Short mmCIF file of C-alpha atoms in Angstrom, two decimals:
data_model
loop_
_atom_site.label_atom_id
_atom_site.label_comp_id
_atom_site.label_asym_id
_atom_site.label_seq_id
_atom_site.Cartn_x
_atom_site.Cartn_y
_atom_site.Cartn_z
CA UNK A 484 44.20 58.19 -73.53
CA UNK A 485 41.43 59.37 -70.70
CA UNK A 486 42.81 56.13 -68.81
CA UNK A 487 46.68 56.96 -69.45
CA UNK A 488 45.50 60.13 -67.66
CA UNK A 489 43.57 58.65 -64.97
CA UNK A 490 46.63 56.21 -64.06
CA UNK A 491 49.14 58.44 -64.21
CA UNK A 492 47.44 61.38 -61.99
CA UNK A 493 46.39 58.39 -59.82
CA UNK A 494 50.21 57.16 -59.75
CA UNK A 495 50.93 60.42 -58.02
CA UNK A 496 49.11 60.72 -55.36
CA UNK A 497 50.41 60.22 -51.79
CA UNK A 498 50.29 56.49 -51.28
CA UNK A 499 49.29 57.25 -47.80
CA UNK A 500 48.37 60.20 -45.71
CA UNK A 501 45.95 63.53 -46.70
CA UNK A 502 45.39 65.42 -50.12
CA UNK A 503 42.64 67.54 -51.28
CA UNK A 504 41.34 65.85 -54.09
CA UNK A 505 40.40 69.16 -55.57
CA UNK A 506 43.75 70.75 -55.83
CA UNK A 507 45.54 67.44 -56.03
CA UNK A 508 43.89 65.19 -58.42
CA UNK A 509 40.24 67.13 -59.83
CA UNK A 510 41.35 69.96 -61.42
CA UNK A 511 44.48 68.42 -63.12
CA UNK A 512 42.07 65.72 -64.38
CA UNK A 513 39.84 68.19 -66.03
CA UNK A 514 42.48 70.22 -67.42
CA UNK A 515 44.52 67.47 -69.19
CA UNK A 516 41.28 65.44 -70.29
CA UNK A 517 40.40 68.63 -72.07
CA UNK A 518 43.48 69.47 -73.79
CA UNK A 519 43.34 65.45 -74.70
CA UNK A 520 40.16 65.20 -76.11
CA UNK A 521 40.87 69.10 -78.20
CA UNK A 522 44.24 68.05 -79.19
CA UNK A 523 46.14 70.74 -77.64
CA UNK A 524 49.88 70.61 -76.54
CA UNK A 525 50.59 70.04 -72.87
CA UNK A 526 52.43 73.80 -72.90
CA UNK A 527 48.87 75.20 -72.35
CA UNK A 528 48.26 72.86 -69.36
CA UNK A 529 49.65 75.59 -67.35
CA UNK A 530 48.18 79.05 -68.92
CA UNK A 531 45.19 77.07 -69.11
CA UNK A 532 44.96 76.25 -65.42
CA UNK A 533 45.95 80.09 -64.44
CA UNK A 534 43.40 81.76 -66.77
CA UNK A 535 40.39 79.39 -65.54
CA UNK A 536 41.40 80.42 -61.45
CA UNK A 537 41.01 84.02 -63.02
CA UNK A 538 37.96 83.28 -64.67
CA UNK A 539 36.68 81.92 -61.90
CA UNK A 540 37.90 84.51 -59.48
CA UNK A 541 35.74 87.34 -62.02
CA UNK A 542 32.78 85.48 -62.40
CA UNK A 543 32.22 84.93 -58.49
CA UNK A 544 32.93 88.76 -58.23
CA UNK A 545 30.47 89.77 -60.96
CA UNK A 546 33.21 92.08 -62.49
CA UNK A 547 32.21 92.31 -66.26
CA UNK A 548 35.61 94.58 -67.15
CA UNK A 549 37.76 91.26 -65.57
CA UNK A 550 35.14 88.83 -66.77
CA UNK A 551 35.65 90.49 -70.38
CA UNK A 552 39.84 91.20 -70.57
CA UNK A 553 40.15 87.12 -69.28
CA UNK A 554 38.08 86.16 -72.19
CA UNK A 555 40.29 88.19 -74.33
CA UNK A 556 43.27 85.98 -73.10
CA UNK A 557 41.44 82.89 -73.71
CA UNK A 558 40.95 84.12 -77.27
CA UNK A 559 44.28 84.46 -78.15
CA UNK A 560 45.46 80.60 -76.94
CA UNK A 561 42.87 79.66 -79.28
CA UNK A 562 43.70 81.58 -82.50
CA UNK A 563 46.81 80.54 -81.79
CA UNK A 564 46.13 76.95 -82.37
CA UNK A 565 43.93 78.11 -85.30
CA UNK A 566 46.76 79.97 -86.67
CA UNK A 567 48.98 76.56 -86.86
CA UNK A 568 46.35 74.54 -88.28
CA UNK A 569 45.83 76.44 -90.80
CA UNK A 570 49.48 76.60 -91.90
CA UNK A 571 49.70 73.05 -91.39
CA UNK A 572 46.90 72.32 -94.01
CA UNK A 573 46.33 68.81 -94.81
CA UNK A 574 49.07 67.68 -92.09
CA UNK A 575 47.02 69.22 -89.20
CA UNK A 576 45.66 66.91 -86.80
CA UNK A 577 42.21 65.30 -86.70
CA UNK A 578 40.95 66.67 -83.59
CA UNK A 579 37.84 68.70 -82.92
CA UNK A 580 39.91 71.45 -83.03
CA UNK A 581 41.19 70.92 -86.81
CA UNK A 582 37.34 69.70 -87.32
CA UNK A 583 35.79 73.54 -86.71
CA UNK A 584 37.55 74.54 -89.04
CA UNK A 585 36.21 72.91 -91.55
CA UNK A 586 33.14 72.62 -90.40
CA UNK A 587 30.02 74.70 -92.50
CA UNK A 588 27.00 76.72 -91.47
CA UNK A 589 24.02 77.21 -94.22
CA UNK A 590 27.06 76.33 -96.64
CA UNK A 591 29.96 79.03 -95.29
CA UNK A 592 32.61 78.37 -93.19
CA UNK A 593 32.74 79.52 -88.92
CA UNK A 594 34.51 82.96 -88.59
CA UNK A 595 36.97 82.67 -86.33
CA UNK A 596 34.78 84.30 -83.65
CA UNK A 597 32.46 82.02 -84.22
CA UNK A 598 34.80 78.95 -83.58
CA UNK A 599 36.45 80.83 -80.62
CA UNK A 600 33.35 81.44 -79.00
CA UNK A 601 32.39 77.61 -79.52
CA UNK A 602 35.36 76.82 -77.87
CA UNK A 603 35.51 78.65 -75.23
CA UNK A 604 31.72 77.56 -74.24
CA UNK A 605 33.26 74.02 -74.21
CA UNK A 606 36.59 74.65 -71.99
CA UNK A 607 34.75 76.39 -69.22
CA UNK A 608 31.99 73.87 -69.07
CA UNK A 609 34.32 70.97 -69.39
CA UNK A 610 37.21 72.13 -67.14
CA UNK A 611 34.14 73.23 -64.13
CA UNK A 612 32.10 70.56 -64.28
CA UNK A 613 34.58 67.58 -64.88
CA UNK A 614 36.53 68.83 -61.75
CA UNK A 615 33.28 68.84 -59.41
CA UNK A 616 32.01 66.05 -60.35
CA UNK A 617 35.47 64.09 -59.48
CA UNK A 618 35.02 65.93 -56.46
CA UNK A 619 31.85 65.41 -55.80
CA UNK A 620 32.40 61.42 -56.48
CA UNK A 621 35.23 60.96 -54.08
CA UNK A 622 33.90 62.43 -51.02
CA UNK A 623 30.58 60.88 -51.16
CA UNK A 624 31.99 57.40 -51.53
CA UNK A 625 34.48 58.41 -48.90
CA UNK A 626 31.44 59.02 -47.08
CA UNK A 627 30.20 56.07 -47.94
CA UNK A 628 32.83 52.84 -47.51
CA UNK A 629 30.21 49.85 -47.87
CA UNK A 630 29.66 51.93 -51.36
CA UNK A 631 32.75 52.46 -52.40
CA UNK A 632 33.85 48.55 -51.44
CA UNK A 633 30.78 47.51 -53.77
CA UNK A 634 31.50 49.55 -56.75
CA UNK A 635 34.97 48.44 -56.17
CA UNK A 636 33.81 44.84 -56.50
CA UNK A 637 31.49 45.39 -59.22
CA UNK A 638 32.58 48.19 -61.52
CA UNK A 639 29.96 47.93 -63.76
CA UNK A 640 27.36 49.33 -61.37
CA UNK A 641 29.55 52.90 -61.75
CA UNK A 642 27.92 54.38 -64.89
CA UNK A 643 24.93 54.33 -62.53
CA UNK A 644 25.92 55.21 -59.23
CA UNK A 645 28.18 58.20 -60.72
CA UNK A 646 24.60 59.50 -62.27
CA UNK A 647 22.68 59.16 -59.10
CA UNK A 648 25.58 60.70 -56.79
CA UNK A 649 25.73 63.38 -59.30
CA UNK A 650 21.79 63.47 -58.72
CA UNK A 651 22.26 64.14 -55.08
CA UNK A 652 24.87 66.58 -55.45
CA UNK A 653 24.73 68.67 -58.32
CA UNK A 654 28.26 69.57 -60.04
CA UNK A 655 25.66 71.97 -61.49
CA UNK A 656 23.28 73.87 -59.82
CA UNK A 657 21.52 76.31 -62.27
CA UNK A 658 21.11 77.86 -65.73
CA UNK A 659 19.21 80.88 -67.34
CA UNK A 660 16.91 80.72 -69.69
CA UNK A 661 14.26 83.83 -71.17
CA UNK A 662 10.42 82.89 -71.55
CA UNK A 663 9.26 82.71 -75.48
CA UNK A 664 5.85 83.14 -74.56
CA UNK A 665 3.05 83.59 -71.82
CA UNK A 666 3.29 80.77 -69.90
CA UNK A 667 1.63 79.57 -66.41
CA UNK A 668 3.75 77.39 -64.14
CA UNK A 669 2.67 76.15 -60.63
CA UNK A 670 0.29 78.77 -60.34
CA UNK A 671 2.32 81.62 -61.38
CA UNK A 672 1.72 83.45 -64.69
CA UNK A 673 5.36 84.44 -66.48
CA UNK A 674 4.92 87.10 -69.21
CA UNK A 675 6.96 86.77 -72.51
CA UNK A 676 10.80 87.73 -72.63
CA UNK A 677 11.02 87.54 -68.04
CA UNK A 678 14.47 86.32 -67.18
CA UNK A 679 14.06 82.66 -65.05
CA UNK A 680 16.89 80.72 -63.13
CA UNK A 681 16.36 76.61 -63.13
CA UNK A 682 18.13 75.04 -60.05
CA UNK A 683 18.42 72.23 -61.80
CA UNK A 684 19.77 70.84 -58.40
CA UNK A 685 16.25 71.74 -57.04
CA UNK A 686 14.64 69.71 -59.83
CA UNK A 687 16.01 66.85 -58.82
CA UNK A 688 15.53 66.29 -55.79
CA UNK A 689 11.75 67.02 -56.32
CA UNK A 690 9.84 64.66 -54.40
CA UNK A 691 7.23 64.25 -56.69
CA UNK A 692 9.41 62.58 -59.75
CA UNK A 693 12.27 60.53 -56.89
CA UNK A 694 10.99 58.57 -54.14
CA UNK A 695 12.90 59.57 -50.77
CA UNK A 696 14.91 61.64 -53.33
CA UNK A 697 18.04 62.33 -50.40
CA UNK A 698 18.99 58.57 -50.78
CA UNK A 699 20.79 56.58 -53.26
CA UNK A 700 19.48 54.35 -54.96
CA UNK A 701 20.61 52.66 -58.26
CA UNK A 702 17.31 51.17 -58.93
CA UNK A 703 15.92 55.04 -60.42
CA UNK A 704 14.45 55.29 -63.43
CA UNK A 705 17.68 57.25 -65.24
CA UNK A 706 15.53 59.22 -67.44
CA UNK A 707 14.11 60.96 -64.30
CA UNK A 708 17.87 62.47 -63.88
CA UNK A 709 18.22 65.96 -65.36
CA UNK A 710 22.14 66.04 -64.81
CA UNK A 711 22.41 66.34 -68.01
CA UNK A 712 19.77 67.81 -68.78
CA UNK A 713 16.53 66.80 -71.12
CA UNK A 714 15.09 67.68 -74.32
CA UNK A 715 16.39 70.20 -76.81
CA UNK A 716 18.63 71.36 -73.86
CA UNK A 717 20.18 67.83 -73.56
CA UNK A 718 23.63 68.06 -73.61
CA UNK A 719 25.72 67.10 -76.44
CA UNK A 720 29.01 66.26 -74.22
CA UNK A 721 26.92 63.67 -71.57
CA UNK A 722 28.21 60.13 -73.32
CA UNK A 723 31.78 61.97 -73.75
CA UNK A 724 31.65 63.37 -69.85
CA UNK A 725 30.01 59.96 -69.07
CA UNK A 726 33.48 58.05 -70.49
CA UNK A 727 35.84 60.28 -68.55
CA UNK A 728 33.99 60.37 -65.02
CA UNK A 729 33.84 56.09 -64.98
CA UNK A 730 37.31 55.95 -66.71
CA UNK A 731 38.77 58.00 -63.97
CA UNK A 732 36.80 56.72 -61.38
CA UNK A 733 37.11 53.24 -62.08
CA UNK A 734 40.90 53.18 -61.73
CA UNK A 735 41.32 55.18 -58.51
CA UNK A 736 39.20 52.89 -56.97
CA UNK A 737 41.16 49.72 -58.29
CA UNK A 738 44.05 51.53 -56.72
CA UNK A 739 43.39 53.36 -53.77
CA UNK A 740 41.14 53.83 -50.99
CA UNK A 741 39.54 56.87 -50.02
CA UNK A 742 38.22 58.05 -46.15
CA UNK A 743 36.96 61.15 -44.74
CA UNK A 744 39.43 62.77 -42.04
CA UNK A 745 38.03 63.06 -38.83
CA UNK A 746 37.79 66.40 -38.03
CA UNK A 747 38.42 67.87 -41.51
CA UNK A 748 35.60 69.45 -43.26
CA UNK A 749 35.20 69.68 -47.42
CA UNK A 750 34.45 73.04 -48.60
CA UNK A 751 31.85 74.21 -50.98
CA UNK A 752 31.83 75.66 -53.75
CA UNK A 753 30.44 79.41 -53.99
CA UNK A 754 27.38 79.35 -56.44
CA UNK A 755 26.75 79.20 -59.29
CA UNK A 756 29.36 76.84 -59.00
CA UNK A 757 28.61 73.63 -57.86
CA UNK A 758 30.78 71.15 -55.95
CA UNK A 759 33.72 71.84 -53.52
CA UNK A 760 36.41 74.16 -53.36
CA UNK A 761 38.32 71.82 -51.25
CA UNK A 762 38.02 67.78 -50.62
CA UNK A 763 40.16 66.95 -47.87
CA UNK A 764 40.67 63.00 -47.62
CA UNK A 765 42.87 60.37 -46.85
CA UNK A 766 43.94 57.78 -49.83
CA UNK A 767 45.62 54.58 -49.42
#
């Protein structure tokens, strides 16, 4: 199904002139992958790909009333879909939707707050991340031609390369986390319960853990690469994010060609986001 998508979105793109590969391909990617992989109807391709603009548009602008009333909307695509599950009973599909709600905690069932909130949690992270990190892939290898010709020639270095480009140029760039304890890090004491950001795109590009950390290099050792993070923080989704980012990439470069247009600059991404807010290329 993820390569259905890939073709088809692929199929559609100008066979030759300019397209921002954000706006054009990325997002659309993201957005059907996700309602793919959850099971949801292509009706809330649409809805889906207005509310996450607005939620996008609230977060940058720190409004917490906007923030909060687009969340609200969210919540009510998503009991929606709970609401026909449950009436389809033992004919509703087995997706990961279906699958929550079934699922048990300490032997009772998620509230349906608990399952929306799950959700939700999923779609934002999926439908941001996915789409900068296609971003993020096709510029740099349209950056990068004698690259792009090699991992046309031998796909099976692109698991790889996708993790170290993704290295280089973070589709995320931080997180928040709350200290536990007293704790002492380069030379700075942190009391319990102080607020920290990790730039995770700081971390790695550390020159203490990657050699000459601004080049690529497909020879790293991959569990230097905090992309996906490490530890109990690891995230769940990598191997399924993993499948969709060599899927897709894998078939847009057995079918087109990307190049940078002279002239024409990508845009980034205001943070926290990470990534590009426009990719402008050429694709034959």
């Amino acid at each position: 199904m993820c390569r259905q998508i890939a073709v088809d979105l692929i199929e559609n793109l100008p066979s030759t002139g300019e397209a921002d590969i954000m706006s054009g391909f990325a997002h659309d990617f993201a957005l059907r992958i996700q309602c793919a992989f959850m099971g949801w109807p292509s009706e809330y391709h649409e809805p889906l790909r207005r509310w996450t603009a607005r939620n996008q548009e609230a977060t940058l602008a720190g409004d917490r009333a906007a923030t909060a009333a687009v969340a609200l909307e969210f919540d009510s695509y998503i009991r929606q879909l709970l609401t026909v599950r449950r009436e389809a009973g033992s004919d509703a599909p087995d997706d990961p939707t279906t699958r929550l709600l079934r699922e048990e905690v300490s032997g009772r069932p998620l509230t349906d707050e608990e399952i929306v909130s799950i959700i939700r949690n999923w779609t934002v992270g999926e439908l941001a991340t996915i789409a900068a990190s296609v971003g993020i892939l096709c510029r740099y290898l349209a950056a990068h031609p004698a690259l792009q010709q090699q991992l046309r020639q031998q796909p099976e270095l692109l698991p790889a390369a996708i993790d170290e480009i993704l290295r280089i140029d973070a589709p995320l760039i931080a997180n928040r986390r709350v200290t536990t304890r007293p704790v002492e890090i380069g030379g700075r004491k942190l009391a319990a319960g102080e607020r920290l950001t990790l730039l995770w795109a700081s971390a790695n590009r550390d020159e203490a853990v990657f050699e000459d950390p601004d080049t690529f290099r497909l020879d790293r050792d991959p569990a230097d690469n905090l992309l996906y993070g490490a530890g109990i923080h690891v995230c769940p989704g990598a191997p399924l994010a993993r499948l969709e980012l060599t899927t897709v990439m894998t078939e847009l470069l057995r079918r087109r060609r990307l190049e940078t247009i002279p002239g024409r600059q990508s845009v980034r991404a205001h943070y926290p986001t990470g990534g590009y807010s426009a990719v402008p290329l050429r694709i034959q």
